[in-house]
Short mmCIF file of C-alpha atoms in Angstrom, two decimals:
data_model
loop_
_atom_site.label_atom_id
_atom_site.label_comp_id
_atom_site.label_asym_id
_atom_site.label_seq_id
_atom_site.Cartn_x
_atom_site.Cartn_y
_atom_site.Cartn_z
CA MET Y 240 -14.44 6.90 201.37
CA LEU Y 241 -11.40 7.03 199.03
CA ASP Y 242 -11.90 3.33 198.03
CA GLY Y 243 -15.33 4.57 197.33
CA ILE Y 244 -14.04 7.22 194.87
CA VAL Y 245 -11.61 4.86 193.33
CA ASN Y 246 -13.82 2.13 192.66
CA LEU Y 247 -16.29 4.46 190.88
CA GLU Y 248 -13.96 6.00 188.71
CA VAL Y 249 -12.82 2.09 187.85
CA LEU Y 250 -17.01 1.42 187.20
CA PHE Y 251 -16.93 4.98 184.83
CA SER Y 252 -13.86 4.02 182.77
CA TRP Y 253 -13.41 2.74 179.37
CA HIS Y 254 -13.05 -0.64 180.81
CA PHE Y 255 -16.56 -0.89 181.48
CA ARG Y 256 -17.69 1.37 179.30
CA LEU Y 257 -16.45 -1.00 175.97
CA PRO Y 258 -18.12 -4.21 176.98
CA LEU Y 259 -21.59 -2.13 178.52
CA PHE Y 260 -22.08 -0.61 175.11
CA TRP Y 261 -22.02 -3.92 173.64
CA VAL Y 262 -23.97 -5.75 176.17
CA SER Y 263 -27.04 -3.14 175.37
CA VAL Y 264 -26.51 -3.14 171.55
CA TRP Y 265 -26.61 -7.39 171.57
CA THR Y 266 -29.72 -6.82 174.04
CA VAL Y 267 -31.73 -5.07 171.87
CA ALA Y 268 -31.04 -7.12 168.96
CA GLU Y 269 -32.69 -9.93 170.88
CA LEU Y 270 -35.45 -8.04 172.06
CA VAL Y 271 -35.87 -7.17 168.48
CA ALA Y 272 -35.64 -10.97 167.01
CA LEU Y 273 -37.79 -11.83 169.90
CA ARG Y 274 -40.66 -8.87 168.27
CA MET Y 275 -41.10 -11.03 165.05
CA TYR Y 276 -39.65 -15.00 165.98
CA PRO Y 277 -40.83 -17.39 168.42
CA ILE Y 278 -38.43 -17.13 171.72
CA ARG Y 279 -36.28 -20.18 169.97
CA GLN Y 280 -35.72 -18.65 166.49
CA SER Y 281 -34.73 -15.41 167.42
CA CYS Y 282 -31.50 -17.23 169.58
CA LYS Y 283 -30.61 -18.99 166.18
CA LYS Y 284 -31.18 -15.23 164.19
CA VAL Y 285 -28.97 -13.40 166.46
CA SER Y 286 -26.94 -16.33 167.14
CA LEU Y 287 -26.28 -16.36 162.98
CA LEU Y 288 -26.12 -12.71 163.21
CA HIS Y 289 -23.25 -13.36 165.70
CA CYS Y 290 -21.64 -15.58 163.50
CA ILE Y 291 -22.03 -13.45 160.41
CA VAL Y 292 -20.62 -10.02 162.25
CA ALA Y 293 -17.58 -12.37 163.86
CA PHE Y 294 -16.46 -14.11 161.02
CA VAL Y 295 -16.56 -11.04 158.83
CA LEU Y 296 -14.76 -8.19 160.85
CA SER Y 297 -12.06 -10.84 162.20
CA ALA Y 298 -11.84 -12.47 158.39
CA SER Y 299 -11.36 -8.96 157.33
CA TRP Y 300 -8.91 -7.69 160.10
CA LEU Y 301 -7.26 -10.26 159.77
CA GLY Y 302 -6.55 -10.36 155.54
CA TYR Y 303 -6.26 -6.73 156.22
CA HIS Y 304 -3.11 -7.31 158.15
CA PHE Y 305 -1.87 -9.91 155.84
CA VAL Y 306 -1.56 -7.65 152.83
CA LYS Y 307 0.02 -5.37 154.50
CA ASN Y 308 2.65 -7.21 156.31
CA GLY Y 309 3.96 -8.46 153.42
CA PHE Y 310 1.14 -11.38 152.84
CA THR Y 311 2.65 -13.19 155.69
CA PHE Y 312 1.37 -13.16 159.37
CA GLU Y 313 5.52 -13.78 159.99
CA GLY Y 314 6.67 -11.59 163.08
CA PHE Y 315 2.72 -11.68 164.34
CA THR Y 316 3.01 -13.02 168.23
CA LEU Y 317 -0.34 -14.14 169.44
CA THR Y 318 -0.20 -12.79 172.91
CA ASP Y 319 1.57 -9.66 172.68
CA TYR Y 320 1.09 -5.87 173.97
CA GLU Y 321 -1.92 -4.45 172.53
CA TYR Y 322 -3.41 -0.97 172.50
CA PRO Y 323 -6.58 -0.40 173.74
CA GLY Y 324 -9.95 0.72 171.62
CA THR Y 325 -8.58 -0.58 168.56
CA PHE Y 326 -10.07 -2.28 165.78
CA GLN Y 327 -9.38 -5.94 167.19
CA HIS Y 328 -9.96 -4.58 170.60
CA HIS Y 329 -13.99 -3.57 169.96
CA ILE Y 330 -13.77 -7.33 167.72
CA VAL Y 331 -13.26 -9.36 170.91
CA SER Y 332 -15.35 -7.32 173.10
CA ILE Y 333 -18.51 -7.84 170.35
CA SER Y 334 -18.18 -11.73 170.54
CA MET Y 335 -17.38 -10.83 174.67
CA ALA Y 336 -20.82 -9.46 175.14
CA TYR Y 337 -22.81 -11.66 172.85
CA PHE Y 338 -21.87 -15.04 175.14
CA ILE Y 339 -22.68 -12.21 178.10
CA VAL Y 340 -26.18 -11.78 177.17
CA ASP Y 341 -27.18 -14.70 175.21
CA MET Y 342 -26.32 -17.02 178.09
CA PRO Y 343 -29.96 -16.80 179.54
CA PHE Y 344 -30.67 -18.57 176.33
CA ALA Y 345 -28.11 -21.48 176.02
CA ILE Y 346 -29.12 -21.81 180.64
CA ALA Y 347 -32.67 -21.39 179.26
CA PHE Y 348 -33.04 -23.64 176.04
CA HIS Y 349 -29.47 -25.36 175.01
CA ARG Y 350 -27.38 -26.58 178.07
CA THR Y 351 -25.09 -27.67 176.57
CA PHE Y 352 -23.80 -24.16 175.63
CA ILE Y 353 -23.31 -23.28 178.85
CA LEU Y 354 -19.85 -24.33 179.18
CA HIS Y 355 -19.36 -23.21 176.24
CA HIS Y 356 -20.27 -19.56 177.29
CA LEU Y 357 -18.70 -19.40 179.89
CA LEU Y 358 -15.31 -20.39 178.80
CA CYS Y 359 -15.86 -17.42 175.84
CA ILE Y 360 -16.57 -15.08 178.17
CA TRP Y 361 -13.83 -16.01 180.43
CA ALA Y 362 -11.03 -16.50 177.26
CA PHE Y 363 -12.10 -13.17 176.16
CA GLY Y 364 -12.08 -11.03 179.02
CA THR Y 365 -8.71 -12.10 179.77
CA ILE Y 366 -7.25 -11.51 177.04
CA GLN Y 367 -9.00 -7.88 178.00
CA GLY Y 368 -7.30 -8.18 180.61
CA TYR Y 369 -10.61 -7.74 183.38
CA LEU Y 370 -8.58 -10.99 185.03
CA ARG Y 371 -6.60 -7.43 186.59
CA TYR Y 372 -10.12 -7.37 188.77
CA TRP Y 373 -10.25 -10.59 190.50
CA PRO Y 374 -10.08 -10.75 194.04
CA PHE Y 375 -6.32 -12.78 194.31
CA ASN Y 376 -4.62 -9.68 194.11
CA MET Y 377 -2.08 -11.31 190.84
CA ASN Y 378 -0.05 -8.69 189.48
CA PHE Y 379 -0.16 -11.48 186.26
CA MET Y 380 -0.08 -8.42 183.47
CA GLU Y 381 2.47 -6.13 185.12
CA TRP Y 382 0.73 -3.34 184.48
CA GLU Y 383 3.92 -0.71 186.13
CA ASP Y 384 5.72 -1.88 183.40
CA ALA Y 385 3.32 -1.92 180.55
CA PRO Y 386 3.93 0.00 177.62
CA ALA Y 387 2.50 4.09 177.73
CA VAL Y 388 0.92 4.50 174.67
CA THR Y 389 2.27 7.72 172.57
CA PRO Y 390 -0.03 10.48 170.81
CA TRP Y 391 0.69 9.28 167.89
CA ASN Y 392 -0.93 5.78 168.65
CA VAL Y 393 -4.46 8.06 168.64
CA LYS Y 394 -5.09 7.34 164.97
CA GLN Y 395 -5.73 3.29 165.92
CA TYR Y 396 -8.50 3.99 168.21
CA ILE Y 397 -11.85 4.10 166.89
CA LEU Y 398 -14.53 6.25 169.29
CA VAL Y 399 -11.69 7.45 171.28
CA LYS Y 400 -13.90 10.46 173.53
CA PHE Y 401 -16.08 7.30 174.50
CA PHE Y 402 -14.33 3.90 174.78
CA GLY Y 403 -10.54 4.97 174.70
CA GLN Y 404 -7.98 5.85 177.30
CA ASP Y 405 -6.77 9.41 176.72
CA PRO Y 406 -2.90 8.35 175.57
CA ASN Y 407 -1.79 12.30 176.99
CA ASP Y 408 -3.08 11.77 179.98
CA LYS Y 409 -0.01 9.88 182.11
CA THR Y 410 -1.97 9.94 185.45
CA LYS Y 411 -4.14 6.69 184.39
CA GLN Y 412 -2.35 3.01 184.30
CA MET Y 413 -3.14 1.83 180.54
CA GLN Y 414 -5.50 -0.84 180.51
CA LEU Y 415 -3.82 -2.49 177.81
CA LEU Y 416 -4.82 -6.08 175.85
CA MET Y 417 -2.70 -9.36 176.29
CA GLY Y 418 -3.32 -10.67 172.91
CA GLY Y 419 -5.63 -9.08 170.29
CA PHE Y 420 -4.47 -11.24 167.56
CA ASN Y 421 -4.51 -13.73 169.70
CA GLY Y 422 -8.13 -13.33 170.28
CA VAL Y 423 -9.02 -12.27 166.88
CA PHE Y 424 -7.56 -15.85 165.10
CA ASN Y 425 -9.57 -17.37 167.39
CA LEU Y 426 -12.67 -15.74 166.26
CA PHE Y 427 -12.00 -16.08 163.09
CA MET Y 428 -11.30 -19.83 163.17
CA ALA Y 429 -14.16 -20.51 165.39
CA GLU Y 430 -16.66 -18.74 163.09
CA LEU Y 431 -15.54 -20.49 159.72
CA GLY Y 432 -17.10 -23.85 161.33
CA GLY Y 433 -19.77 -22.13 162.97
CA LEU Y 434 -20.76 -20.13 159.29
CA PHE Y 435 -21.01 -23.64 158.06
CA PHE Y 436 -23.26 -25.09 160.58
CA HIS Y 437 -25.49 -21.82 160.50
CA ILE Y 438 -26.22 -22.20 155.98
CA SER Y 439 -26.60 -26.09 156.98
CA ARG Y 440 -29.34 -25.17 159.30
CA ALA Y 441 -30.60 -22.51 156.81
CA PHE Y 442 -31.17 -25.60 155.08
CA GLN Y 443 -32.81 -27.97 156.61
CA GLY Y 444 -35.62 -29.29 154.52
CA THR Y 445 -34.59 -28.07 151.03
CA GLU Y 446 -33.39 -30.10 148.57
CA TRP Y 447 -30.26 -28.16 149.15
CA GLU Y 448 -29.98 -30.05 152.50
CA MET Y 449 -27.29 -32.65 151.70
CA PRO Y 450 -24.69 -30.77 150.50
CA SER Y 451 -24.95 -27.89 152.82
CA ARG Y 452 -24.91 -30.27 155.27
CA GLY Y 453 -21.80 -31.98 153.52
CA ALA Y 454 -20.10 -28.66 153.71
CA PHE Y 455 -20.51 -27.64 157.26
CA VAL Y 456 -19.18 -31.70 158.26
CA LEU Y 457 -15.97 -31.10 155.96
CA MET Y 458 -15.09 -26.88 157.34
CA PHE Y 459 -16.19 -27.92 160.91
CA THR Y 460 -13.72 -30.90 160.50
CA PHE Y 461 -11.06 -28.80 158.94
CA SER Y 462 -11.21 -25.87 161.17
CA ARG Y 463 -11.01 -27.69 164.48
CA CYS Y 464 -8.70 -31.00 163.75
CA TYR Y 465 -6.28 -28.56 162.07
CA MET Y 466 -6.10 -24.70 162.08
CA TRP Y 467 -7.43 -25.62 166.24
CA PRO Y 468 -4.42 -27.84 166.77
CA ILE Y 469 -1.94 -25.30 164.88
CA TYR Y 470 -2.86 -22.31 166.52
CA ILE Y 471 -3.03 -24.09 170.46
CA ARG Y 472 0.65 -25.38 169.31
CA HIS Y 473 1.97 -21.41 169.12
CA LEU Y 474 -0.07 -20.52 171.70
CA TYR Y 475 2.16 -22.79 174.20
CA THR Y 476 4.61 -22.50 172.35
CA GLU Y 477 4.61 -18.49 173.56
CA ALA Y 478 3.15 -20.00 176.58
CA PHE Y 479 6.11 -22.25 177.46
CA GLU Y 480 8.63 -19.43 176.76
CA LYS Y 481 6.61 -16.54 178.72
CA MET Y 482 6.12 -18.40 181.70
CA THR Y 483 3.42 -16.04 182.91
CA ALA Y 484 0.46 -16.78 185.15
CA PHE Y 485 -1.53 -15.10 182.40
CA HIS Y 486 -0.10 -17.63 179.68
CA LEU Y 487 -0.80 -20.66 181.38
CA ILE Y 488 -4.28 -19.26 181.99
CA GLY Y 489 -4.91 -18.32 178.40
CA GLY Y 490 -3.47 -21.93 177.45
CA SER Y 491 -5.72 -23.58 179.72
CA LEU Y 492 -8.84 -21.44 178.46
CA GLU Y 493 -8.23 -22.08 175.07
CA THR Y 494 -7.81 -25.54 175.09
CA ALA Y 495 -10.88 -25.87 177.31
CA LEU Y 496 -12.77 -24.20 174.33
CA PHE Y 497 -11.19 -26.52 171.81
CA LEU Y 498 -11.88 -29.41 173.65
CA THR Y 499 -15.68 -28.10 173.57
CA ASN Y 500 -15.69 -28.29 170.35
CA LEU Y 501 -14.23 -31.61 169.56
CA HIS Y 502 -16.99 -32.73 171.61
CA PHE Y 503 -19.83 -31.08 169.35
CA LEU Y 504 -17.64 -32.43 166.26
CA TRP Y 505 -17.65 -35.79 167.87
CA LYS Y 506 -21.30 -36.12 168.42
CA ASN Y 507 -22.53 -34.83 164.64
CA VAL Y 508 -19.13 -37.11 162.82
CA TYR Y 509 -19.64 -40.28 164.94
CA PRO Y 510 -23.83 -41.46 163.30
CA ILE Y 511 -21.89 -41.30 159.63
CA LEU Y 512 -19.04 -42.95 161.12
CA LYS Y 513 -20.96 -45.66 162.63
CA SER Y 514 -24.02 -45.81 159.61
CA GLY Y 515 -21.31 -44.82 156.85
CA ARG Y 516 -24.01 -42.14 155.52
CA LEU Y 517 -23.17 -38.65 155.85
CA MET Y 518 -27.32 -38.18 157.21
CA PRO Y 519 -28.32 -41.63 159.18
CA LYS Y 520 -32.12 -40.10 159.89
CA LYS Y 521 -32.72 -39.90 156.33
CA PRO Y 522 -34.45 -42.89 154.55
CA GLU Y 523 -32.19 -45.83 152.86
CA TYR Y 524 -32.26 -44.55 149.69
CA TYR Y 525 -32.32 -41.22 149.97
CA HIS Y 526 -28.60 -40.47 149.15
CA ARG Y 527 -28.26 -42.35 146.25
CA GLU Y 528 -31.37 -40.76 144.93
CA TRP Y 529 -30.29 -37.31 145.04
CA LEU Y 530 -27.20 -37.89 143.39
CA HIS Y 531 -28.92 -40.07 141.19
CA ASN Y 532 -31.03 -36.35 140.24
CA HIS Y 533 -27.75 -34.46 140.49
CA ARG Y 534 -25.23 -35.84 137.88
CA GLY Y 535 -22.91 -32.84 138.77
CA TRP Y 536 -23.05 -33.81 142.46
CA ARG Y 537 -22.69 -37.31 141.23
CA LYS Y 538 -19.40 -37.12 139.11
CA LEU Y 539 -17.45 -35.39 142.75
CA VAL Y 540 -18.50 -37.74 144.88
CA ARG Y 541 -17.27 -40.64 142.67
CA ILE Y 542 -13.67 -39.14 142.97
CA PHE Y 543 -14.51 -40.57 146.74
CA VAL Y 544 -16.93 -43.29 146.43
CA SER Y 545 -17.33 -46.24 143.85
CA ARG Y 546 -20.11 -46.47 141.28
CA GLU Y 547 -21.05 -49.49 142.59
CA LYS Y 548 -21.87 -47.73 146.30
CA LEU Y 549 -23.67 -45.11 143.90
CA ALA Y 550 -25.67 -47.52 141.93
CA LEU Y 551 -29.90 -47.59 143.16
CA GLY Y 552 -29.59 -51.08 143.12
CA GLU Y 553 -32.51 -53.72 141.78
CA ASP Y 554 -33.73 -53.42 145.63
CA TYR Y 555 -34.18 -49.79 145.10
CA ARG Y 556 -36.60 -50.15 141.87
CA LYS Y 557 -38.52 -53.34 143.51
CA ALA Y 558 -39.79 -51.37 146.09
CA GLY Y 559 -40.52 -48.31 143.32
CA ALA Y 560 -42.38 -51.17 141.68
CA GLU Y 561 -44.21 -52.47 144.40
CA GLU Y 562 -45.17 -48.61 146.08
CA PRO Y 563 -49.32 -48.40 145.28
CA ALA Y 564 -50.35 -45.75 143.08
CA GLY Y 565 -51.74 -42.93 143.55
#
């Protein structure tokens, strides 16, 4: 009986109210999108909404603290204790809830994203401390030694009455985040490339399809091949310094996410490397013809590609002359 009361207390604690709130918000968003668009298109619309929300919130938080700290992140620790109910906690919880709600759609329509979604849910759950409830009784978070929240930290809370724990309540052990900065930076880095992916998708079939596709490939490559390896290196540096189960689990999850992103990048880059063309499925002269009609972009591309390769050539003129009129 006592165990049941304790379990109910945990169930109705803010640990679960917070993700349930954001799960309900994303569920409503999915239902609204389903009424407005076909089911596959509705998934894309909500995915775009999550990308924008996650990028704007994470960029705002990072930008604010970057300026506040004297235009540097020196002194910040990726996996240090963070207070729950703060802005960074909501940012991480919003994204975890989105991946939970989107999982059925991934299973039904985009099975290549199932592993990615599972890793995201697990990684964000680990950051928020939900592995405290897994069945292996591993006290890897050192709950009893965790710092208590002091009354002057109340101002850091958002919707404290509903989501936050009363800082004056010393009877309950605080569930702290491990790596709020880690979670927010991960989202910023991931959604930087994701934002350009959605921009590229929006311009498909239009005159600006080629430059938007090029911007996506460039930014996705930059974020995955430059930013992410640096982030992983710092994560493992902290993991090997502290050598806790949390850091080893967190490092493993982030590495798995990194590899899934590299796989997606390779699927987009390999056809370009193989064909030597940004959009291999387009007609043979599509790229040169587009650049011929957009001279400003042509000057930019000539920095990387010789004038001879950009010329339309005699074959193009002959092909145009042989086409029947009308």
